mmCIF file of C-alpha atoms in Angstrom:
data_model
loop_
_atom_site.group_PDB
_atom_site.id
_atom_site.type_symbol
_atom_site.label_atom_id
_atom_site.label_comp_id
_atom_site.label_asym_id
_atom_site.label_seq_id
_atom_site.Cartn_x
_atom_site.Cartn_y
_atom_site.Cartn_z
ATOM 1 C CA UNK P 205 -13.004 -11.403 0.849
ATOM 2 C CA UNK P 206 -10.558 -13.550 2.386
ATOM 3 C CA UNK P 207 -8.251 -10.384 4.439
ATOM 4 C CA UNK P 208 -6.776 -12.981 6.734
ATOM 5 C CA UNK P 209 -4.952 -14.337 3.335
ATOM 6 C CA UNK P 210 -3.208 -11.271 2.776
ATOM 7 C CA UNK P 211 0.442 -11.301 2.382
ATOM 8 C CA UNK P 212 2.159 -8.537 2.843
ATOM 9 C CA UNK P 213 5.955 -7.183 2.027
ATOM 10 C CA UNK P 214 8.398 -6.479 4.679
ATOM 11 C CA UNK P 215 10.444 -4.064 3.151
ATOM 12 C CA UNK P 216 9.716 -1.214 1.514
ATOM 13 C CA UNK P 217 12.415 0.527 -1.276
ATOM 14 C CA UNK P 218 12.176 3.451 -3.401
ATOM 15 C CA UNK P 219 12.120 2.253 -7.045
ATOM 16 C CA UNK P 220 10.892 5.248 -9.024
ATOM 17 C CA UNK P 221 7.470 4.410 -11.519
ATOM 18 C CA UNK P 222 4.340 6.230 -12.800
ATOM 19 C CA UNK P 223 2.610 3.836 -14.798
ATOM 20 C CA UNK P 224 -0.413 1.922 -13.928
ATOM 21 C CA UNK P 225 -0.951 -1.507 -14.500
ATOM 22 C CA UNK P 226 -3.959 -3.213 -14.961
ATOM 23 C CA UNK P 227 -4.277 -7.174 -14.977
ATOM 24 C CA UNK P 228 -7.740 -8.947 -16.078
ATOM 25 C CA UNK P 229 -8.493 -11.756 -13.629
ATOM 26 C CA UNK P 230 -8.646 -14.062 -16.828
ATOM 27 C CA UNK P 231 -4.938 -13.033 -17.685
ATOM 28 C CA UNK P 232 -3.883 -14.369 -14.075
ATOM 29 C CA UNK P 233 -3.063 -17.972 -15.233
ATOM 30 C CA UNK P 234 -0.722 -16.950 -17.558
ATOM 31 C CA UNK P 235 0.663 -13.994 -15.424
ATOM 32 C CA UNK P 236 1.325 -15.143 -11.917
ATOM 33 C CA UNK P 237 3.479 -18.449 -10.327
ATOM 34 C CA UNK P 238 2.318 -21.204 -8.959
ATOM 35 C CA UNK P 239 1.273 -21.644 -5.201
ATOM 36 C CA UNK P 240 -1.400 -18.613 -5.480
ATOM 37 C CA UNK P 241 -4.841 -19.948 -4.295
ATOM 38 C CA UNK P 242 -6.856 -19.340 -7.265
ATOM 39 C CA UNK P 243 -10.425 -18.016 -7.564
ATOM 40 C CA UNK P 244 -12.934 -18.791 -10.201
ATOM 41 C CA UNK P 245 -13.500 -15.613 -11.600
ATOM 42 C CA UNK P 246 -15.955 -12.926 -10.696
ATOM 43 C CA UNK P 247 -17.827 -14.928 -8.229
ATOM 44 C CA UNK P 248 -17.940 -12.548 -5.864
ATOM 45 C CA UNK P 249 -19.706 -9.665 -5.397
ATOM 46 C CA UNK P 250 -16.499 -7.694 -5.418
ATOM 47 C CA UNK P 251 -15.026 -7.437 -9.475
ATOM 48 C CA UNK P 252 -12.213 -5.479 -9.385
ATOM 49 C CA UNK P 253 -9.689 -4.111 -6.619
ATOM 50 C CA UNK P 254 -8.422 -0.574 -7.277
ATOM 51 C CA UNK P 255 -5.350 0.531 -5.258
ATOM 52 C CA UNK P 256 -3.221 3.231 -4.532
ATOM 53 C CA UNK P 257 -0.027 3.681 -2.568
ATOM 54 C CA UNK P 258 4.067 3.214 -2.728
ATOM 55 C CA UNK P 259 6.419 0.261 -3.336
ATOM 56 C CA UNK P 260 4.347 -1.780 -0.568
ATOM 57 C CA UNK P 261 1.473 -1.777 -3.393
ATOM 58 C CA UNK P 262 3.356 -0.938 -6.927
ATOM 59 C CA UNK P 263 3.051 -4.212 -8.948
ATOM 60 C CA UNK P 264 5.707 -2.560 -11.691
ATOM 61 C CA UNK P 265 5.776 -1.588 -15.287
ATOM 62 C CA UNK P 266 7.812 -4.642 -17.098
ATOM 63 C CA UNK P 267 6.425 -7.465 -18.668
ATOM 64 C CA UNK P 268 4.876 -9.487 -15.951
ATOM 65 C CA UNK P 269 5.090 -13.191 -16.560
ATOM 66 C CA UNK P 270 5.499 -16.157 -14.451
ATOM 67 C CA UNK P 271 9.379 -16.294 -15.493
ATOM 68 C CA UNK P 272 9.235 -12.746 -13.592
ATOM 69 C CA UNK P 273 8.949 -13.910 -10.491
ATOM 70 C CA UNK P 274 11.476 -16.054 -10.181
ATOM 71 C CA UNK P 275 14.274 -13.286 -10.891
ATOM 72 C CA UNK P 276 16.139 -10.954 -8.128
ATOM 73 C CA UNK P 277 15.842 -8.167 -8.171
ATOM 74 C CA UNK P 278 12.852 -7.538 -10.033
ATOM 75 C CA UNK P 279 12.685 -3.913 -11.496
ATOM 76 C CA UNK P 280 10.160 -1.646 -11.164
ATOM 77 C CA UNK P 281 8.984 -3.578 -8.025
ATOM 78 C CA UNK P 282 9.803 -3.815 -4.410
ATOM 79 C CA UNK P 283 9.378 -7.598 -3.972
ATOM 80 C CA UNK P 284 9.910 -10.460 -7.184
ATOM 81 C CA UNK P 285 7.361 -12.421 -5.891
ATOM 82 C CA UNK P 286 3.406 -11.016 -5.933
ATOM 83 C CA UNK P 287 2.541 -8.070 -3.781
ATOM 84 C CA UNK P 288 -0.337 -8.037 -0.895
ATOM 85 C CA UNK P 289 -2.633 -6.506 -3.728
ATOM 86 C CA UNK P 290 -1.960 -9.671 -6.338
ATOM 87 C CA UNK P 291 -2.882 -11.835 -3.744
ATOM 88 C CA UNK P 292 -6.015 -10.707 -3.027
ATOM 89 C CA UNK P 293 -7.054 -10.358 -6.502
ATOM 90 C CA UNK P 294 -6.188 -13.828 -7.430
ATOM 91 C CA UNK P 295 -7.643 -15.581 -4.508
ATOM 92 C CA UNK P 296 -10.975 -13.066 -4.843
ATOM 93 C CA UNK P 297 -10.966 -14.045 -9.062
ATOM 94 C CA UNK P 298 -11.342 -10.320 -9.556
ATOM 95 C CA UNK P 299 -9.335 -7.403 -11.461
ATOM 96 C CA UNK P 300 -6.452 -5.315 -10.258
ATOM 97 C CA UNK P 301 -6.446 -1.735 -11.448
ATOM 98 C CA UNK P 302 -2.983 -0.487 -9.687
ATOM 99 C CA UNK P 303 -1.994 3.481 -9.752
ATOM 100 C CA UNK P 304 0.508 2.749 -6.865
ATOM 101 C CA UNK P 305 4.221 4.627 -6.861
ATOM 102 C CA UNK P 306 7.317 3.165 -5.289
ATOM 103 C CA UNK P 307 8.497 5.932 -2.886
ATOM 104 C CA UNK P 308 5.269 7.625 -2.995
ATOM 105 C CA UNK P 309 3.980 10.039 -0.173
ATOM 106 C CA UNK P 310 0.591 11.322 0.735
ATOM 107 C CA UNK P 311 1.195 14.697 -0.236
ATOM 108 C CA UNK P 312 4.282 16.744 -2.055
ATOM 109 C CA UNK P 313 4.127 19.507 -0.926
ATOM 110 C CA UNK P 314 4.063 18.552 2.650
ATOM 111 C CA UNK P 315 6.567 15.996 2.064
ATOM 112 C CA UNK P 316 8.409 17.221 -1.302
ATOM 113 C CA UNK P 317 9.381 13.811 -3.326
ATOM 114 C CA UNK P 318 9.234 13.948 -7.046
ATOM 115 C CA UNK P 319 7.263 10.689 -7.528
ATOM 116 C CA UNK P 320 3.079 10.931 -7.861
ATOM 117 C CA UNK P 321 1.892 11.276 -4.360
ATOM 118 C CA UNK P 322 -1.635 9.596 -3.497
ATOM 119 C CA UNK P 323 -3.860 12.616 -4.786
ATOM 120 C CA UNK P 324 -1.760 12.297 -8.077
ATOM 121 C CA UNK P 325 -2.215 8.886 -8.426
ATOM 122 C CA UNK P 326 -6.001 9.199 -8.109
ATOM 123 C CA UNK P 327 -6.175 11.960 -10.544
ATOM 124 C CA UNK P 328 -4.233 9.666 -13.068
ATOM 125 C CA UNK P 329 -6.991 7.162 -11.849
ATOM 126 C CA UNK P 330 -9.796 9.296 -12.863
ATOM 127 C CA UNK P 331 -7.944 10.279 -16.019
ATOM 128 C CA UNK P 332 -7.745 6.610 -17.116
ATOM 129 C CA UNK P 333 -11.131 6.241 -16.358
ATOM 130 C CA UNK P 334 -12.444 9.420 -18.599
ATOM 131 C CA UNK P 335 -14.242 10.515 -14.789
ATOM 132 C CA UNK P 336 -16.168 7.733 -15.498
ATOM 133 C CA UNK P 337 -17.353 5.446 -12.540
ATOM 134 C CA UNK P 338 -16.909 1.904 -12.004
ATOM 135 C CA UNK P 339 -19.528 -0.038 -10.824
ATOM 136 C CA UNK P 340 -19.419 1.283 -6.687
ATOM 137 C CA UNK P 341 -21.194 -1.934 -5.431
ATOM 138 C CA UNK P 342 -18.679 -4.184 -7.314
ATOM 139 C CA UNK P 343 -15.523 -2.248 -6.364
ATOM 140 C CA UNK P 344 -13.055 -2.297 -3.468
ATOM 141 C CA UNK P 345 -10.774 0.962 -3.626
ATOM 142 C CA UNK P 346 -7.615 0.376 -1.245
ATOM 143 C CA UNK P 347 -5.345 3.468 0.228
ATOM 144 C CA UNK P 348 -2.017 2.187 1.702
ATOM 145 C CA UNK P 349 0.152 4.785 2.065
ATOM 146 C CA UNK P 350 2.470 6.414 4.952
ATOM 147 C CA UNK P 351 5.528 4.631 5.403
ATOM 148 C CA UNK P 352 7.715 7.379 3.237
ATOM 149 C CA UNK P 353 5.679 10.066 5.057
ATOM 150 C CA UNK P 354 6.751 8.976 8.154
ATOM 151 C CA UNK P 355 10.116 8.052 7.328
ATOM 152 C CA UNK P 356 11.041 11.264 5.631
ATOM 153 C CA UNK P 357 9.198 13.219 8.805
ATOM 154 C CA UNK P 358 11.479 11.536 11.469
ATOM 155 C CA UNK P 359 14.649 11.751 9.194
ATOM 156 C CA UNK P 360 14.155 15.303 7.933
ATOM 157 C CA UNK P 361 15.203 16.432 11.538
ATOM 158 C CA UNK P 362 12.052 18.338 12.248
ATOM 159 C CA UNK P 363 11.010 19.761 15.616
ATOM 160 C CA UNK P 364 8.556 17.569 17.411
ATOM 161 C CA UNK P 365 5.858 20.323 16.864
ATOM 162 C CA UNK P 366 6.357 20.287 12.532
ATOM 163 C CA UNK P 367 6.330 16.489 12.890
ATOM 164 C CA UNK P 368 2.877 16.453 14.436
ATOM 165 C CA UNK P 369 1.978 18.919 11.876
ATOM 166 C CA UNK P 370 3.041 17.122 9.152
ATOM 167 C CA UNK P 371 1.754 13.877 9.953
ATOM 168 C CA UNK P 372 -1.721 15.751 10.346
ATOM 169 C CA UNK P 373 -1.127 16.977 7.115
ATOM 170 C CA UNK P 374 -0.407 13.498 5.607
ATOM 171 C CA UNK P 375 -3.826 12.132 7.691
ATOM 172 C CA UNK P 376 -5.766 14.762 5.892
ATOM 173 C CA UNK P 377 -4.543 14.104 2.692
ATOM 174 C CA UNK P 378 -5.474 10.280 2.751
ATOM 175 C CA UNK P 379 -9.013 11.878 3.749
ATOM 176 C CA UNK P 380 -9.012 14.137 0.548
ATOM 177 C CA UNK P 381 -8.071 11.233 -1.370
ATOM 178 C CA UNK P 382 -11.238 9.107 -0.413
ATOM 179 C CA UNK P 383 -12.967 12.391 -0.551
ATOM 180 C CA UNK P 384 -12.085 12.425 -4.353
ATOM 181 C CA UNK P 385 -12.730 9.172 -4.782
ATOM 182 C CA UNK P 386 -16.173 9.330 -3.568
ATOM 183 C CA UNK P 387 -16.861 12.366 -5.089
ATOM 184 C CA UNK P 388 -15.630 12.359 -8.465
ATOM 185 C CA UNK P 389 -15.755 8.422 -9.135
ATOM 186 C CA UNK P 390 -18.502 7.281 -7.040
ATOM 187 C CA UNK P 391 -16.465 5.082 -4.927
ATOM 188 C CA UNK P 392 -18.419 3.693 -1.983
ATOM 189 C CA UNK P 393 -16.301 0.850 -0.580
ATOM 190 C CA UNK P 394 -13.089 1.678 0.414
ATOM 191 C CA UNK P 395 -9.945 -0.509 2.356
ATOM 192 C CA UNK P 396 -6.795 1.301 4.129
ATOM 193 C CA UNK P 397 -4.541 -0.580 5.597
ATOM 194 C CA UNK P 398 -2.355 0.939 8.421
ATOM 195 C CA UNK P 399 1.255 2.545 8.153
ATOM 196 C CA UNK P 400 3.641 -0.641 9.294
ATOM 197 C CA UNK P 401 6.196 -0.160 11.945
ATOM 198 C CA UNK P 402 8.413 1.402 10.645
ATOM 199 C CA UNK P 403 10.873 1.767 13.277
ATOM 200 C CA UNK P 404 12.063 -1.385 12.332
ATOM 201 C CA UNK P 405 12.667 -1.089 8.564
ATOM 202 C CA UNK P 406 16.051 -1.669 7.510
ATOM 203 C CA UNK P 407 16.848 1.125 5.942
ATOM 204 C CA UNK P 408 16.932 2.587 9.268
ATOM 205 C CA UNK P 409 17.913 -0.118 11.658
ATOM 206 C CA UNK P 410 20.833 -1.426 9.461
ATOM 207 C CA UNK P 411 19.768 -4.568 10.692
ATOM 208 C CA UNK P 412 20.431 -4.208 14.352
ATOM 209 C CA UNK P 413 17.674 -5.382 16.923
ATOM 210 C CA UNK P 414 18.938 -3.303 19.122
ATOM 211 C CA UNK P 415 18.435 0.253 17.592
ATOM 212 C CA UNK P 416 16.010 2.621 19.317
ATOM 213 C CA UNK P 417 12.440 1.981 17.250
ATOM 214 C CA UNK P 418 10.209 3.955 19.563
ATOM 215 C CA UNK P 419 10.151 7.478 18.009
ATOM 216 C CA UNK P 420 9.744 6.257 14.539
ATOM 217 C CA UNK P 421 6.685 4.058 15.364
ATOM 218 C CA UNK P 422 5.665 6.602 17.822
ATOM 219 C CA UNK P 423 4.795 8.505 14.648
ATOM 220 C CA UNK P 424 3.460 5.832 12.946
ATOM 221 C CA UNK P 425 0.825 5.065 15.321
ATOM 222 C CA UNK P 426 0.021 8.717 15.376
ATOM 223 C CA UNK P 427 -0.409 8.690 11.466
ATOM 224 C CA UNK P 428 -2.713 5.765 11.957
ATOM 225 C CA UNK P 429 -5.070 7.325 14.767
ATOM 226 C CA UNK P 430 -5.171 10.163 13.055
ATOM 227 C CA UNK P 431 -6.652 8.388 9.618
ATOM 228 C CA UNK P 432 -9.049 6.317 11.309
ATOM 229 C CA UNK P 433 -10.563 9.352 13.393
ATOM 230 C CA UNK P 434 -10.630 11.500 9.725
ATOM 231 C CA UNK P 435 -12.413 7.831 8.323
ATOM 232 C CA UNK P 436 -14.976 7.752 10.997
ATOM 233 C CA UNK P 437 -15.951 11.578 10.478
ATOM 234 C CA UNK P 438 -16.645 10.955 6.939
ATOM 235 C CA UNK P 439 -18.647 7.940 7.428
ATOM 236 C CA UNK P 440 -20.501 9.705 9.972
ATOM 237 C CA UNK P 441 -21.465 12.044 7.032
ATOM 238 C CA UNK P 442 -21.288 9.587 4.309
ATOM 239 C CA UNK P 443 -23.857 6.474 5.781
ATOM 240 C CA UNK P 444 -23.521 4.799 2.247
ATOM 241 C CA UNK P 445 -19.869 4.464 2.270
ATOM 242 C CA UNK P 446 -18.496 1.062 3.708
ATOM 243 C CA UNK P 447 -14.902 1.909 4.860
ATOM 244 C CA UNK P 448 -12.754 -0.780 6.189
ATOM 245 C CA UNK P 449 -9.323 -0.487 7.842
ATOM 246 C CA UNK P 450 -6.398 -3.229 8.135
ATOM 247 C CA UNK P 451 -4.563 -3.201 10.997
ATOM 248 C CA UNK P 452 -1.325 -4.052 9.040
ATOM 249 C CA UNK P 453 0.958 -2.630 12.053
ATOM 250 C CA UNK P 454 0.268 -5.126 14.483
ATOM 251 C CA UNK P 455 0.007 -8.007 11.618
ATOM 252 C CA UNK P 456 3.752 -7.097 10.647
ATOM 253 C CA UNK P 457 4.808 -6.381 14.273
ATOM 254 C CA UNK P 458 3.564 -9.899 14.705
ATOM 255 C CA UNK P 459 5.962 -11.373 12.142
ATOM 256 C CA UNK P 460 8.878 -9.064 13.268
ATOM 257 C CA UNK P 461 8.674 -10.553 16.658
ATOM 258 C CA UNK P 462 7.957 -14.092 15.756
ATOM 259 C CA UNK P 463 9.703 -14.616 11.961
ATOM 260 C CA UNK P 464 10.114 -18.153 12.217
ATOM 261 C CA UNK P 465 6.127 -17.944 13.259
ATOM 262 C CA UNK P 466 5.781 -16.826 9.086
ATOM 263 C CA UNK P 467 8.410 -18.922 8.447
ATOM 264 C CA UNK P 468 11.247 -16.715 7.845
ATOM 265 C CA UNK P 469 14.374 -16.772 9.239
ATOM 266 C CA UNK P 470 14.957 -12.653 9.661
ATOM 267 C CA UNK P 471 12.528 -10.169 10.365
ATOM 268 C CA UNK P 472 14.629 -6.875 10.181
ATOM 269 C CA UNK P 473 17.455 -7.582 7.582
ATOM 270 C CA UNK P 474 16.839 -6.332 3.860
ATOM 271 C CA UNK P 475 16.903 -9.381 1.482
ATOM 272 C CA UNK P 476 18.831 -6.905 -1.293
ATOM 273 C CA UNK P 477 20.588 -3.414 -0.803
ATOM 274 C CA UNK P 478 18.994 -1.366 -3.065
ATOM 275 C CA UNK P 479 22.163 1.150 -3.351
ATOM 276 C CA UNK P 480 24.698 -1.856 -3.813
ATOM 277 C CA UNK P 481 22.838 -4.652 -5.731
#
């Protein structure tokens, strides 16, 4: 599985969606644009990719043709060209089964949105499945979720002690997630990529290089320690799950610093306004 091929989105908006879409490898051709590596597929031991998450991950509820990617503003989606999760699929030659929610959170209740959070999304998962499981040697279940967590945490005006409580809170509920996952669907290989900094999203920077990004990504990082110590405790007592994480912060704060590196021209400017366009 070629991780180093990964591309990921910069920006992350809140477009509100609950369905799941599913797209058969053998569809791909007629699906997704040109300039996609393409896999033969299912030759590799991986089949299918099953993912969870928010707009980072959502690949949208319209009609997905090629045509679709060549239109701003794509609705239902956060990008109009193919997410992080598309391209791994099609360069892999394996399925996509995506439950992921634009604007989704960890948990509700410690972070009230009224969009599936994670747990949600798994539990439509299972539901769509009939609790049955998919083959666990053949597929890769991915968690990416935290960037709403963490921006609603440091804009919500808590103390400093309730943000450390909530972002244990959100930590724990990624946990429960691959808990369920493992439990109820037999999942044994699982990917989570970490929460991006996002200190530097534009939503709250406004596009300034200047602003103060610390406390944001302080949090951030947090979140991310906190996940990896909850992973390593469950593969302690789980020696048959494989459980790989992304270090997706540093790969972004890589293009943030360097843009022209990725060959962009701006790192921290949105490409649309959501409210306005």
């Amino acid at each position: 599985m070629r991780l180093s091929n990964v591309t990921l989105s910069i920006i992350s908006l809140f477009i509100v969606n609950t369905r799941a879409r599913v797209v058969n490898c053998t569809s791909d051709a007629e699906i997704y644009p040109a300039g996609i590596n393409r896999s033969q597929c299912y030759q590799n031991y991986l089949k299918r990719l099953v993912v969870f998450g928010d707009s980072w991950t959502e690949n949208g509820d319209g009609p997905l043709t090629q045509a679709s990617y060549l239109q701003d503003g794509f609705l239902g989606r956060a990008v109009n060209g193919p997410t992080w999760a598309e391209y791994l699929t099609v360069e892999n030659g394996i399925d996509l089964y995506d439950f992921a929610v634009a604007g989704a959170t960890a948990n509700n209740t410690n972070v009230p949105r009224g969009i599936p959070d994670v747990q949600q999304q798994v539990q439509q998962y299972l539901t769509y499945t009939g609790n049955a499981s998919l083959p666990s040697a053949s597929t890769l279940y991915a968690i990416w979720i935290g960037v709403n967590d963490i921006h609603d945490i440091y804009t919500n005006n808590n103390a400093s002690d309730q943000r450390a409580a909530k972002v244990e809170i959100a930590a724990e509920s990624v946990l429960n997630a691959v808990n369920t996952l493992y439990q109820k669907s037999k999942a044994r290989r699982f990917l989570l990529p970490a929460t991006p900094p996002i200190g530097y999203l534009p939503i709250l920077t406004n596009g300034s290089s200047s602003a103060h990004h610390q406390p944001a990504d302080e949090l951030a990082k947090s979140f991310n320690h906190r996940v990896k110590h909850y992973l390593a405790e469950f593969r302690k007592e789980h020696q048959d799950a494989e459980i790989q994480t992304f270090n997706s912060y540093s790969y972004i704060m890589d293009i943030i610093k360097d843009p022209t590196e990725y060959g962009l021209k701006y790192s921290i400017e949105p490409c649309t306004n959501l409210v306005n366009d």
